[in-house]
PDB file of C-alpha atoms in Angstrom:
ATOM      1  CA  MET A   1      75.288 107.240  80.263  1.00 83.00           C
ATOM      2  CA  LYS A   2      75.707 105.681  83.878  1.00 89.00           C
ATOM      3  CA  ILE A   3      75.212 102.013  85.141  1.00 91.00           C
ATOM      4  CA  ASP A   4      75.327 101.167  88.851  1.00 92.00           C
ATOM      5  CA  LEU A   5      76.016  97.843  89.942  1.00 93.00           C
ATOM      6  CA  THR A   6      75.627  96.561  93.542  1.00 93.00           C
ATOM      7  CA  ASP A   7      77.621  93.478  94.764  1.00 92.00           C
ATOM      8  CA  THR A   8      78.831  92.433  91.010  1.00 93.00           C
ATOM      9  CA  THR A   9      81.333  90.556  88.992  1.00 93.00           C
ATOM     10  CA  ALA A  10      83.779  91.183  86.765  1.00 92.00           C
ATOM     11  CA  SER A  11      81.600  89.486  84.127  1.00 93.00           C
ATOM     12  CA  LYS A  12      78.347  91.725  84.953  1.00 94.00           C
ATOM     13  CA  ILE A  13      80.745  95.025  84.442  1.00 94.00           C
ATOM     14  CA  ASN A  14      81.854  93.919  80.926  1.00 91.00           C
ATOM     15  CA  LYS A  15      78.294  93.335  79.904  1.00 93.00           C
ATOM     16  CA  ALA A  16      77.289  96.255  81.153  1.00 92.00           C
ATOM     17  CA  LEU A  17      80.222  98.328  79.188  1.00 89.00           C
ATOM     18  CA  VAL A  18      78.774  96.809  76.119  1.00 88.00           C
ATOM     19  CA  ARG A  19      75.157  97.603  76.970  1.00 89.00           C
ATOM     20  CA  GLY A  20      76.525 101.226  77.292  1.00 84.00           C
ATOM     21  CA  ARG A  21      78.174 101.368  74.111  1.00 80.00           C
ATOM     22  CA  ARG A  22      75.361  99.812  72.249  1.00 82.00           C
ATOM     23  CA  ALA A  23      72.751 102.274  74.428  1.00 83.00           C
ATOM     24  CA  ILE A  24      75.106 105.355  73.073  1.00 77.00           C
ATOM     25  CA  GLY A  25      75.413 104.217  69.355  1.00 73.00           C
ATOM     26  CA  THR A  26      79.035 103.301  69.624  1.00 66.00           C
ATOM     27  CA  PRO A  27      78.825  99.389  70.071  1.00 53.00           C
ATOM     28  CA  ALA A  28      82.525  99.393  68.626  1.00 53.00           C
ATOM     29  CA  VAL A  29      85.849  99.840  70.936  1.00 61.00           C
ATOM     30  CA  GLY A  30      87.917 102.288  69.714  1.00 73.00           C
ATOM     31  CA  MET A  31      90.312 102.779  73.133  1.00 82.00           C
ATOM     32  CA  VAL A  32      93.952 102.770  72.419  1.00 87.00           C
ATOM     33  CA  LEU A  33      94.771 101.753  76.250  1.00 92.00           C
ATOM     34  CA  THR A  34      93.563 101.140  79.826  1.00 95.00           C
ATOM     35  CA  MET A  35      94.779 103.512  82.559  1.00 96.00           C
ATOM     36  CA  VAL A  36      94.005 102.251  86.071  1.00 97.00           C
ATOM     37  CA  ILE A  37      93.899 104.779  88.802  1.00 97.00           C
ATOM     38  CA  VAL A  38      94.566 103.385  92.456  1.00 97.00           C
ATOM     39  CA  THR A  39      93.023 105.740  94.810  1.00 96.00           C
ATOM     40  CA  ASP A  40      90.556 106.633  97.738  1.00 94.00           C
ATOM     41  CA  GLU A  41      87.293 108.351  98.385  1.00 93.00           C
ATOM     42  CA  GLU A  42      89.173 111.597  98.933  1.00 93.00           C
ATOM     43  CA  ASN A  43      90.995 112.066  96.024  1.00 95.00           C
ATOM     44  CA  ALA A  44      88.807 109.644  93.366  1.00 95.00           C
ATOM     45  CA  TYR A  45      86.916 112.926  92.037  1.00 95.00           C
ATOM     46  CA  ASP A  46      89.889 114.976  90.989  1.00 96.00           C
ATOM     47  CA  SER A  47      91.721 112.025  89.868  1.00 96.00           C
ATOM     48  CA  ILE A  48      88.948 110.597  87.553  1.00 94.00           C
ATOM     49  CA  LYS A  49      88.411 114.246  86.105  1.00 94.00           C
ATOM     50  CA  ALA A  50      91.997 114.526  85.320  1.00 95.00           C
ATOM     51  CA  ALA A  51      92.237 110.922  83.481  1.00 93.00           C
ATOM     52  CA  GLU A  52      88.894 112.102  81.534  1.00 91.00           C
ATOM     53  CA  GLU A  53      90.000 115.118  80.499  1.00 92.00           C
ATOM     54  CA  ALA A  54      93.239 113.340  79.245  1.00 92.00           C
ATOM     55  CA  SER A  55      91.870 111.067  77.406  1.00 89.00           C
ATOM     56  CA  ARG A  56      90.647 113.681  74.805  1.00 89.00           C
ATOM     57  CA  GLU A  57      94.344 113.173  73.626  1.00 90.00           C
ATOM     58  CA  HIS A  58      94.001 109.118  74.064  1.00 89.00           C
ATOM     59  CA  PRO A  59      90.657 107.790  74.031  1.00 89.00           C
ATOM     60  CA  SER A  60      91.305 105.202  77.253  1.00 91.00           C
ATOM     61  CA  ARG A  61      89.365 102.748  79.524  1.00 93.00           C
ATOM     62  CA  THR A  62      89.919 104.365  82.824  1.00 95.00           C
ATOM     63  CA  LEU A  63      89.453 101.884  85.667  1.00 96.00           C
ATOM     64  CA  VAL A  64      89.656 103.231  89.402  1.00 97.00           C
ATOM     65  CA  VAL A  65      90.189 101.161  92.070  1.00 97.00           C
ATOM     66  CA  ILE A  66      89.161 102.509  95.381  1.00 96.00           C
ATOM     67  CA  LYS A  67      89.350 100.421  98.294  1.00 90.00           C
ATOM     68  CA  ARG A  68      87.327 100.977 101.035  1.00 85.00           C
ATOM     69  CA  VAL A  69      88.265 100.705 104.364  1.00 77.00           C
ATOM     70  CA  ALA A  70      85.582  98.487 107.112  1.00 66.00           C
ATOM     71  CA  ARG A  71      84.635 100.172 110.101  1.00 66.00           C
ATOM     72  CA  THR A  72      83.265  97.214 112.076  1.00 64.00           C
ATOM     73  CA  SER A  73      84.775  93.424 111.954  1.00 65.00           C
ATOM     74  CA  ARG A  74      81.559  92.264 110.458  1.00 63.00           C
ATOM     75  CA  ASP A  75      82.212  94.374 107.561  1.00 62.00           C
ATOM     76  CA  ARG A  76      85.890  93.100 107.215  1.00 61.00           C
ATOM     77  CA  THR A  77      84.693  89.889 106.522  1.00 65.00           C
ATOM     78  CA  ASN A  78      81.825  90.888 104.040  1.00 79.00           C
ATOM     79  CA  SER A  79      83.432  90.614 100.513  1.00 87.00           C
ATOM     80  CA  ARG A  80      81.563  93.039  98.154  1.00 90.00           C
ATOM     81  CA  LEU A  81      82.665  94.678  94.888  1.00 94.00           C
ATOM     82  CA  ASP A  82      80.225  97.405  93.625  1.00 94.00           C
ATOM     83  CA  ALA A  83      80.649  99.339  90.161  1.00 95.00           C
ATOM     84  CA  GLU A  84      79.826 102.205  88.462  1.00 95.00           C
ATOM     85  CA  VAL A  85      79.906 102.257  84.910  1.00 94.00           C
ATOM     86  CA  ARG A  86      80.722 105.731  82.710  1.00 91.00           C
ATOM     87  CA  VAL A  87      80.133 105.806  79.087  1.00 86.00           C
ATOM     88  CA  GLY A  88      79.505 108.655  76.765  1.00 76.00           C
ATOM     89  CA  SER A  89      79.726 112.244  77.948  1.00 72.00           C
ATOM     90  CA  ASP A  90      79.755 111.008  81.277  1.00 68.00           C
ATOM     91  CA  ALA A  91      83.782 109.449  80.406  1.00 65.00           C
ATOM     92  CA  GLY A  92      85.496 111.662  78.320  1.00 67.00           C
ATOM     93  CA  THR A  93      86.275 110.200  74.984  1.00 73.00           C
ATOM     94  CA  GLY A  94      86.239 106.586  76.194  1.00 79.00           C
ATOM     95  CA  GLU A  95      84.788 104.580  79.414  1.00 89.00           C
ATOM     96  CA  THR A  96      85.469 104.884  83.245  1.00 93.00           C
ATOM     97  CA  VAL A  97      84.446 102.149  85.636  1.00 95.00           C
ATOM     98  CA  VAL A  98      84.801 102.952  89.351  1.00 96.00           C
ATOM     99  CA  LEU A  99      85.203  99.952  91.003  1.00 97.00           C
ATOM    100  CA  ARG A 100      84.812 100.129  95.004  1.00 95.00           C
ATOM    101  CA  THR A 101      85.783  96.675  97.049  1.00 94.00           C
ATOM    102  CA  TYR A 102      85.191  95.635 100.239  1.00 90.00           C
ATOM    103  CA  GLY A 103      86.661  93.101 102.523  1.00 87.00           C
ATOM    104  CA  ASP A 104      88.938  90.216 100.905  1.00 86.00           C
ATOM    105  CA  VAL A 105      88.116  91.609  97.138  1.00 90.00           C
ATOM    106  CA  SER A 106      90.161  94.859  98.038  1.00 88.00           C
ATOM    107  CA  ASP A 107      93.392  92.599  98.429  1.00 88.00           C
ATOM    108  CA  HIS A 108      92.850  90.915  95.270  1.00 91.00           C
ATOM    109  CA  ALA A 109      91.860  94.225  93.502  1.00 93.00           C
ATOM    110  CA  ASP A 110      94.183  92.784  90.267  1.00 94.00           C
ATOM    111  CA  SER A 111      92.129  89.918  89.881  1.00 94.00           C
ATOM    112  CA  VAL A 112      89.225  92.063  89.413  1.00 94.00           C
ATOM    113  CA  VAL A 113      90.638  94.140  87.065  1.00 96.00           C
ATOM    114  CA  LEU A 114      92.266  91.597  84.966  1.00 96.00           C
ATOM    115  CA  PRO A 115      89.327  90.987  82.999  1.00 95.00           C
ATOM    116  CA  LEU A 116      88.339  94.280  82.300  1.00 95.00           C
ATOM    117  CA  LEU A 117      91.314  95.273  80.440  1.00 95.00           C
ATOM    118  CA  LEU A 118      91.250  96.218  76.653  1.00 92.00           C
ATOM    119  CA  PRO A 119      92.381  93.242  74.890  1.00 90.00           C
ATOM    120  CA  ASP A 120      96.218  93.643  72.919  1.00 89.00           C
ATOM    121  CA  ALA A 121      96.341  97.471  74.481  1.00 92.00           C
ATOM    122  CA  PRO A 122      99.217  98.900  76.852  1.00 95.00           C
ATOM    123  CA  VAL A 123      98.422  99.084  80.602  1.00 96.00           C
ATOM    124  CA  VAL A 124      99.034 102.423  82.672  1.00 97.00           C
ATOM    125  CA  VAL A 125      98.658 101.934  86.626  1.00 98.00           C
ATOM    126  CA  TRP A 126      98.889 105.750  88.263  1.00 98.00           C
ATOM    127  CA  TRP A 127      98.825 105.805  91.977  1.00 97.00           C
ATOM    128  CA  PRO A 128      97.627 109.689  92.928  1.00 96.00           C
ATOM    129  CA  VAL A 129      98.312 109.349  96.526  1.00 94.00           C
ATOM    130  CA  ASP A 130      99.617 106.240  98.569  1.00 90.00           C
ATOM    131  CA  ALA A 131     101.806 104.372  96.171  1.00 94.00           C
ATOM    132  CA  PRO A 132     103.655 101.350  96.866  1.00 93.00           C
ATOM    133  CA  ASP A 133     107.168 101.210  97.981  1.00 91.00           C
ATOM    134  CA  ASN A 134     108.035  99.059  95.213  1.00 95.00           C
ATOM    135  CA  PRO A 135     105.845  99.542  92.237  1.00 96.00           C
ATOM    136  CA  VAL A 136     106.747  96.850  89.429  1.00 96.00           C
ATOM    137  CA  LYS A 137     106.136  94.180  92.486  1.00 95.00           C
ATOM    138  CA  ASP A 138     102.236  95.662  93.426  1.00 96.00           C
ATOM    139  CA  PRO A 139     100.070  92.847  92.134  1.00 95.00           C
ATOM    140  CA  LEU A 140      98.435  95.896  89.820  1.00 96.00           C
ATOM    141  CA  GLY A 141     101.265  97.486  89.219  1.00 96.00           C
ATOM    142  CA  ALA A 142     102.716  93.860  87.628  1.00 96.00           C
ATOM    143  CA  LEU A 143     100.118  94.375  85.026  1.00 95.00           C
ATOM    144  CA  ALA A 144     101.417  97.794  83.483  1.00 96.00           C
ATOM    145  CA  GLN A 145     103.637  98.578  80.896  1.00 95.00           C
ATOM    146  CA  ARG A 146     104.114 102.221  82.722  1.00 96.00           C
ATOM    147  CA  ARG A 147     103.449 102.927  86.378  1.00 97.00           C
ATOM    148  CA  ILE A 148     102.841 106.555  87.480  1.00 97.00           C
ATOM    149  CA  THR A 149     103.786 108.082  91.252  1.00 97.00           C
ATOM    150  CA  ASP A 150     103.508 111.218  92.603  1.00 97.00           C
ATOM    151  CA  MET A 151     105.898 112.427  95.324  1.00 96.00           C
ATOM    152  CA  TYR A 152     103.876 115.671  95.546  1.00 93.00           C
ATOM    153  CA  ALA A 153     101.095 113.539  97.281  1.00 92.00           C
ATOM    154  CA  VAL A 154     103.950 112.555 100.388  1.00 92.00           C
ATOM    155  CA  GLU A 155     104.590 114.022 103.411  1.00 91.00           C
ATOM    156  CA  THR A 156     108.387 113.284 103.006  1.00 93.00           C
ATOM    157  CA  PRO A 157     108.862 113.841  98.994  1.00 94.00           C
ATOM    158  CA  LEU A 158     112.968 113.410  99.429  1.00 93.00           C
ATOM    159  CA  GLN A 159     112.555 110.141 101.278  1.00 93.00           C
ATOM    160  CA  ALA A 160     110.035 108.966  98.452  1.00 94.00           C
ATOM    161  CA  LEU A 161     112.587 109.747  96.163  1.00 94.00           C
ATOM    162  CA  ASP A 162     115.616 108.064  97.560  1.00 93.00           C
ATOM    163  CA  ALA A 163     112.838 104.903  97.951  1.00 93.00           C
ATOM    164  CA  ARG A 164     111.954 105.204  94.003  1.00 94.00           C
ATOM    165  CA  ALA A 165     115.718 105.277  93.081  1.00 94.00           C
ATOM    166  CA  ALA A 166     115.858 101.943  95.248  1.00 94.00           C
ATOM    167  CA  SER A 167     113.300 100.456  93.445  1.00 94.00           C
ATOM    168  CA  TYR A 168     113.577 101.736  90.350  1.00 95.00           C
ATOM    169  CA  ALA A 169     112.449  99.431  87.021  1.00 95.00           C
ATOM    170  CA  PRO A 170     112.054 100.364  83.337  1.00 95.00           C
ATOM    171  CA  GLY A 171     108.518 101.817  83.096  1.00 95.00           C
ATOM    172  CA  ASP A 172     108.095 103.530  86.319  1.00 96.00           C
ATOM    173  CA  THR A 173     108.141 107.635  86.353  1.00 96.00           C
ATOM    174  CA  ASP A 174     106.819 110.212  88.980  1.00 97.00           C
ATOM    175  CA  LEU A 175     104.936 113.438  87.828  1.00 97.00           C
ATOM    176  CA  ALA A 176     107.644 115.486  90.268  1.00 97.00           C
ATOM    177  CA  TRP A 177     109.646 114.409  86.858  1.00 97.00           C
ATOM    178  CA  THR A 178     107.111 115.360  84.306  1.00 97.00           C
ATOM    179  CA  ARG A 179     106.615 118.744  86.015  1.00 96.00           C
ATOM    180  CA  LEU A 180     110.273 119.621  84.886  1.00 96.00           C
ATOM    181  CA  THR A 181     109.720 118.897  80.969  1.00 96.00           C
ATOM    182  CA  PRO A 182     109.511 122.896  80.210  1.00 95.00           C
ATOM    183  CA  TRP A 183     112.601 123.876  82.767  1.00 95.00           C
ATOM    184  CA  ARG A 184     114.652 120.906  80.805  1.00 95.00           C
ATOM    185  CA  SER A 185     113.647 121.805  77.168  1.00 94.00           C
ATOM    186  CA  MET A 186     114.660 125.687  78.151  1.00 94.00           C
ATOM    187  CA  LEU A 187     117.911 124.860  79.580  1.00 94.00           C
ATOM    188  CA  ALA A 188     118.902 122.936  76.709  1.00 92.00           C
ATOM    189  CA  ALA A 189     117.570 125.588  74.520  1.00 92.00           C
ATOM    190  CA  ALA A 190     119.639 128.118  76.433  1.00 92.00           C
ATOM    191  CA  LEU A 191     122.856 125.837  76.145  1.00 90.00           C
ATOM    192  CA  ASP A 192     122.545 125.113  72.605  1.00 89.00           C
ATOM    193  CA  GLN A 193     122.609 129.118  72.098  1.00 87.00           C
ATOM    194  CA  ALA A 194     125.253 130.033  74.625  1.00 81.00           C
ATOM    195  CA  ARG A 195     127.482 127.046  73.410  1.00 82.00           C
ATOM    196  CA  THR A 196     129.708 127.476  76.270  1.00 85.00           C
ATOM    197  CA  LYS A 197     131.280 125.156  79.207  1.00 90.00           C
ATOM    198  CA  VAL A 198     129.323 125.265  82.416  1.00 93.00           C
ATOM    199  CA  ILE A 199     131.068 124.979  85.011  1.00 94.00           C
ATOM    200  CA  SER A 200     128.515 125.260  88.138  1.00 95.00           C
ATOM    201  CA  ALA A 201     124.744 125.283  89.063  1.00 96.00           C
ATOM    202  CA  THR A 202     122.325 126.227  91.289  1.00 97.00           C
ATOM    203  CA  VAL A 203     118.634 125.221  91.416  1.00 97.00           C
ATOM    204  CA  GLU A 204     116.383 127.337  93.704  1.00 96.00           C
ATOM    205  CA  SER A 205     112.665 126.411  95.043  1.00 95.00           C
ATOM    206  CA  GLU A 206     110.612 125.930  97.873  1.00 93.00           C
ATOM    207  CA  ALA A 207     111.920 123.567 100.613  1.00 93.00           C
ATOM    208  CA  GLN A 208     111.550 119.602 100.194  1.00 93.00           C
ATOM    209  CA  ASN A 209     110.448 119.940  96.254  1.00 95.00           C
ATOM    210  CA  PRO A 210     111.428 116.768  94.658  1.00 96.00           C
ATOM    211  CA  SER A 211     110.928 118.263  91.172  1.00 96.00           C
ATOM    212  CA  ALA A 212     114.003 120.595  92.530  1.00 96.00           C
ATOM    213  CA  GLU A 213     115.991 117.244  93.937  1.00 96.00           C
ATOM    214  CA  LEU A 214     115.241 115.869  90.601  1.00 96.00           C
ATOM    215  CA  LEU A 215     116.508 118.847  88.353  1.00 96.00           C
ATOM    216  CA  ALA A 216     119.849 118.879  90.385  1.00 96.00           C
ATOM    217  CA  ARG A 217     120.308 115.475  90.050  1.00 95.00           C
ATOM    218  CA  TRP A 218     120.090 115.519  86.357  1.00 95.00           C
ATOM    219  CA  LEU A 219     122.295 118.582  85.983  1.00 95.00           C
ATOM    220  CA  GLU A 220     124.604 116.842  87.814  1.00 94.00           C
ATOM    221  CA  ALA A 221     124.805 113.685  86.045  1.00 92.00           C
ATOM    222  CA  ARG A 222     124.637 115.393  82.865  1.00 91.00           C
ATOM    223  CA  LEU A 223     126.910 118.150  83.561  1.00 92.00           C
ATOM    224  CA  LYS A 224     129.342 117.013  85.642  1.00 92.00           C
ATOM    225  CA  VAL A 225     129.252 119.559  87.910  1.00 93.00           C
ATOM    226  CA  THR A 226     128.022 120.138  91.440  1.00 92.00           C
ATOM    227  CA  THR A 227     124.631 121.517  91.634  1.00 94.00           C
ATOM    228  CA  GLU A 228     124.053 124.036  94.738  1.00 95.00           C
ATOM    229  CA  ARG A 229     120.661 123.699  96.352  1.00 95.00           C
ATOM    230  CA  VAL A 230     119.256 127.107  97.640  1.00 96.00           C
ATOM    231  CA  VAL A 231     115.385 127.411  99.709  1.00 95.00           C
ATOM    232  CA  THR A 232     113.540 130.307  98.329  1.00 93.00           C
ATOM    233  CA  ALA A 233     110.165 131.403  99.262  1.00 89.00           C
ATOM    234  CA  GLY A 234     108.662 129.182  96.167  1.00 81.00           C
ATOM    235  CA  PRO A 235     106.432 128.158  94.435  1.00 87.00           C
ATOM    236  CA  VAL A 236     107.817 125.108  93.315  1.00 91.00           C
ATOM    237  CA  VAL A 237     111.328 125.633  91.382  1.00 94.00           C
ATOM    238  CA  THR A 238     111.810 129.395  91.305  1.00 94.00           C
ATOM    239  CA  ALA A 239     114.783 129.358  89.187  1.00 96.00           C
ATOM    240  CA  VAL A 240     118.183 127.658  87.950  1.00 97.00           C
ATOM    241  CA  ARG A 241     121.330 129.286  87.488  1.00 97.00           C
ATOM    242  CA  LEU A 242     124.254 127.684  85.399  1.00 96.00           C
ATOM    243  CA  GLY A 243     127.960 129.290  85.832  1.00 95.00           C
ATOM    244  CA  THR A 244     129.940 129.423  82.389  1.00 92.00           C
ATOM    245  CA  GLU A 245     133.276 130.635  81.431  1.00 89.00           C
ATOM    246  CA  ASN A 246     131.004 133.791  79.570  1.00 89.00           C
ATOM    247  CA  GLY A 247     128.914 134.273  82.301  1.00 91.00           C
ATOM    248  CA  GLU A 248     125.936 133.041  83.961  1.00 94.00           C
ATOM    249  CA  ILE A 249     122.889 131.269  82.321  1.00 95.00           C
ATOM    250  CA  VAL A 250     119.709 132.176  84.265  1.00 96.00           C
ATOM    251  CA  ILE A 251     116.118 130.946  84.045  1.00 96.00           C
ATOM    252  CA  ASP A 252     113.921 132.759  86.911  1.00 95.00           C
ATOM    253  CA  ARG A 253     110.107 132.267  87.694  1.00 93.00           C
ATOM    254  CA  PRO A 254     109.452 133.876  91.031  1.00 88.00           C
ATOM    255  CA  GLU A 255     105.988 133.723  90.503  1.00 84.00           C
ATOM    256  CA  GLY A 256     103.190 133.457  87.775  1.00 85.00           C
ATOM    257  CA  PRO A 257     103.363 131.682  84.268  1.00 90.00           C
ATOM    258  CA  LEU A 258     106.244 133.775  82.911  1.00 93.00           C
ATOM    259  CA  ALA A 259     109.939 133.141  83.302  1.00 95.00           C
ATOM    260  CA  THR A 260     112.971 135.382  82.483  1.00 95.00           C
ATOM    261  CA  LEU A 261     115.732 133.824  80.375  1.00 95.00           C
ATOM    262  CA  THR A 262     118.961 135.601  80.763  1.00 94.00           C
ATOM    263  CA  LEU A 263     122.043 134.762  78.642  1.00 93.00           C
ATOM    264  CA  PRO A 264     125.651 135.684  78.475  1.00 90.00           C
ATOM    265  CA  GLY A 265     125.861 138.935  76.414  1.00 87.00           C
ATOM    266  CA  GLN A 266     122.289 139.058  75.452  1.00 89.00           C
ATOM    267  CA  PRO A 267     118.940 140.971  76.258  1.00 91.00           C
ATOM    268  CA  SER A 268     116.818 139.086  78.709  1.00 93.00           C
ATOM    269  CA  ARG A 269     113.838 137.939  77.415  1.00 93.00           C
ATOM    270  CA  THR A 270     110.226 136.541  78.596  1.00 94.00           C
ATOM    271  CA  LEU A 271     108.950 132.964  78.675  1.00 91.00           C
ATOM    272  CA  ALA A 272     106.088 131.122  78.780  1.00 91.00           C
ATOM    273  CA  LEU A 273     106.563 128.702  82.049  1.00 92.00           C
ATOM    274  CA  LYS A 274     103.192 127.968  83.838  1.00 90.00           C
ATOM    275  CA  VAL A 275     102.560 125.215  86.414  1.00 90.00           C
ATOM    276  CA  ARG A 276     100.734 123.043  84.349  1.00 93.00           C
ATOM    277  CA  SER A 277      97.516 120.817  85.561  1.00 95.00           C
ATOM    278  CA  THR A 278      97.268 117.123  86.550  1.00 96.00           C
ATOM    279  CA  SER A 279      95.573 116.356  83.275  1.00 95.00           C
ATOM    280  CA  GLU A 280      98.158 117.844  81.120  1.00 96.00           C
ATOM    281  CA  LEU A 281     101.102 115.917  83.089  1.00 97.00           C
ATOM    282  CA  ILE A 282      99.059 112.711  82.633  1.00 96.00           C
ATOM    283  CA  ALA A 283      98.384 113.301  78.896  1.00 95.00           C
ATOM    284  CA  GLU A 284     102.281 113.786  78.545  1.00 96.00           C
ATOM    285  CA  GLU A 285     103.404 110.608  80.255  1.00 95.00           C
ATOM    286  CA  LEU A 286     100.310 108.607  78.069  1.00 94.00           C
ATOM    287  CA  ARG A 287     102.428 109.825  74.850  1.00 92.00           C
ATOM    288  CA  ARG A 288     105.049 107.355  75.334  1.00 88.00           C
ATOM    289  CA  LEU A 289     104.906 103.964  77.109  1.00 90.00           C
ATOM    290  CA  ASP A 290     108.816 103.324  76.740  1.00 90.00           C
ATOM    291  CA  ALA A 291     110.940 102.900  79.633  1.00 91.00           C
ATOM    292  CA  ASP A 292     112.281 106.853  80.660  1.00 92.00           C
ATOM    293  CA  GLU A 293     115.926 106.538  80.739  1.00 92.00           C
ATOM    294  CA  MET A 294     116.271 110.516  81.513  1.00 92.00           C
ATOM    295  CA  TYR A 295     113.798 109.668  84.937  1.00 95.00           C
ATOM    296  CA  ALA A 296     116.347 106.855  86.194  1.00 93.00           C
ATOM    297  CA  ILE A 297     119.379 109.096  85.326  1.00 93.00           C
ATOM    298  CA  ALA A 298     117.668 111.754  87.583  1.00 94.00           C
ATOM    299  CA  LEU A 299     116.695 109.740  90.340  1.00 93.00           C
ATOM    300  CA  ARG A 300     120.112 107.951  90.568  1.00 87.00           C
ATOM    301  CA  GLY A 301     122.071 111.375  90.158  1.00 80.00           C
ATOM    302  CA  GLU A 302     124.991 112.710  92.708  1.00 50.00           C
ATOM    303  CA  ALA A 303     122.991 113.370  95.951  1.00 42.00           C
ATOM    304  CA  PRO A 304     123.333 116.541  97.630  1.00 41.00           C
ATOM    305  CA  LYS A 305     126.654 117.003  99.383  1.00 46.00           C
ATOM    306  CA  GLU A 306     125.839 119.833 102.079  1.00 46.00           C
ATOM    307  CA  SER A 307     122.473 121.114 103.366  1.00 41.00           C
ATOM    308  CA  PRO A 308     120.675 123.734 101.464  1.00 42.00           C
ATOM    309  CA  ARG A 309     121.030 127.261 102.490  1.00 40.00           C
ATOM    310  CA  VAL A 310     118.460 129.889 102.774  1.00 35.00           C
TER     311      VAL A 310
END
C-alpha cells in the first residue's frame, strides 16, 4: 500500500502510517529499529531496495531523506515536504517513508525525521553516497547509534579513508570494512590451523581499493608486521599472502565466488568467497549496533610507507 502526501508535515505522515497499518490489518508496530537513508534521486531506488531486503532480517521503519536541488531562485525560497508512505508488501517487512525536502526544509531535515523515529528503538543512519566529513556531527548522524558510510562511493577513497580516521567516533562504520568480514574470518581460521608466527604480509587488489587498505592496516596493527600493497587487475581484493617461518599462507581469489586457501605442508582447498550484495552488508551491520572496535583499529593502523608496486 502506498500513500502520497504533498506539501505535508511529520504529523500527517504519522497519521498516514497508522492509517496504512490499519488498512492492511497490522495495527501494531513490530519493528526493532529506525533506518534513516540520506541519498539523492539517482541512488534512491537501489538504496531503498537494499534496505527493504535487509528488513526481512531486521524489521525496521525506513526513512529515506532526499534533498531536492532547486533550479531557480524562486524554487529555493519555496520550502516544502513531500512524502510517500509505503506499508505492507511495498515496504519489505517494515514501513518505508520517502521524504523529499525542498528549500529551507532541506537544511533542517533532522526536525522532520525526529518525530518519525520509532520510540525507544535504535537509530541507524546510512549515507550510500555523499557522506559528511564528520558523520557524528551531522544533524542526522547525531540522532543515530550507528552511522554507516561507503568509501566505494567517492572518487578518492583513500583520501576519504584518512578523513574517516581523523573524525572517527564510536558508532561509525563503513561498508568497505563490512566487505572484509569473510576475508578476516578465513585469515583468522587459517592462522589457527597453521599455529606459526607471521613475519610478513601482502595484500593484492585493484588500485585505490579502500577495503584492501583497511585490510592491510588491520594486518599491520594485529600482526605487528609491515604489510606490502600490490596492485593487480582486480576485481576488488584478489589475494592475501602471509609469510611464516614454515612457509606461506595464501588466500587467492582472482575472480568469481571461489577462493583457494593454501597452508604450509597441506594440500590446497577451495572456499566460497563471493562478493556480497549491499543488502547483505547492511543486514550484517544491523546485527550489532555497539562500537566497532576492530574498524577503529583498522582505520588507525600504520599507513603504507611505500607506494604500491604493480
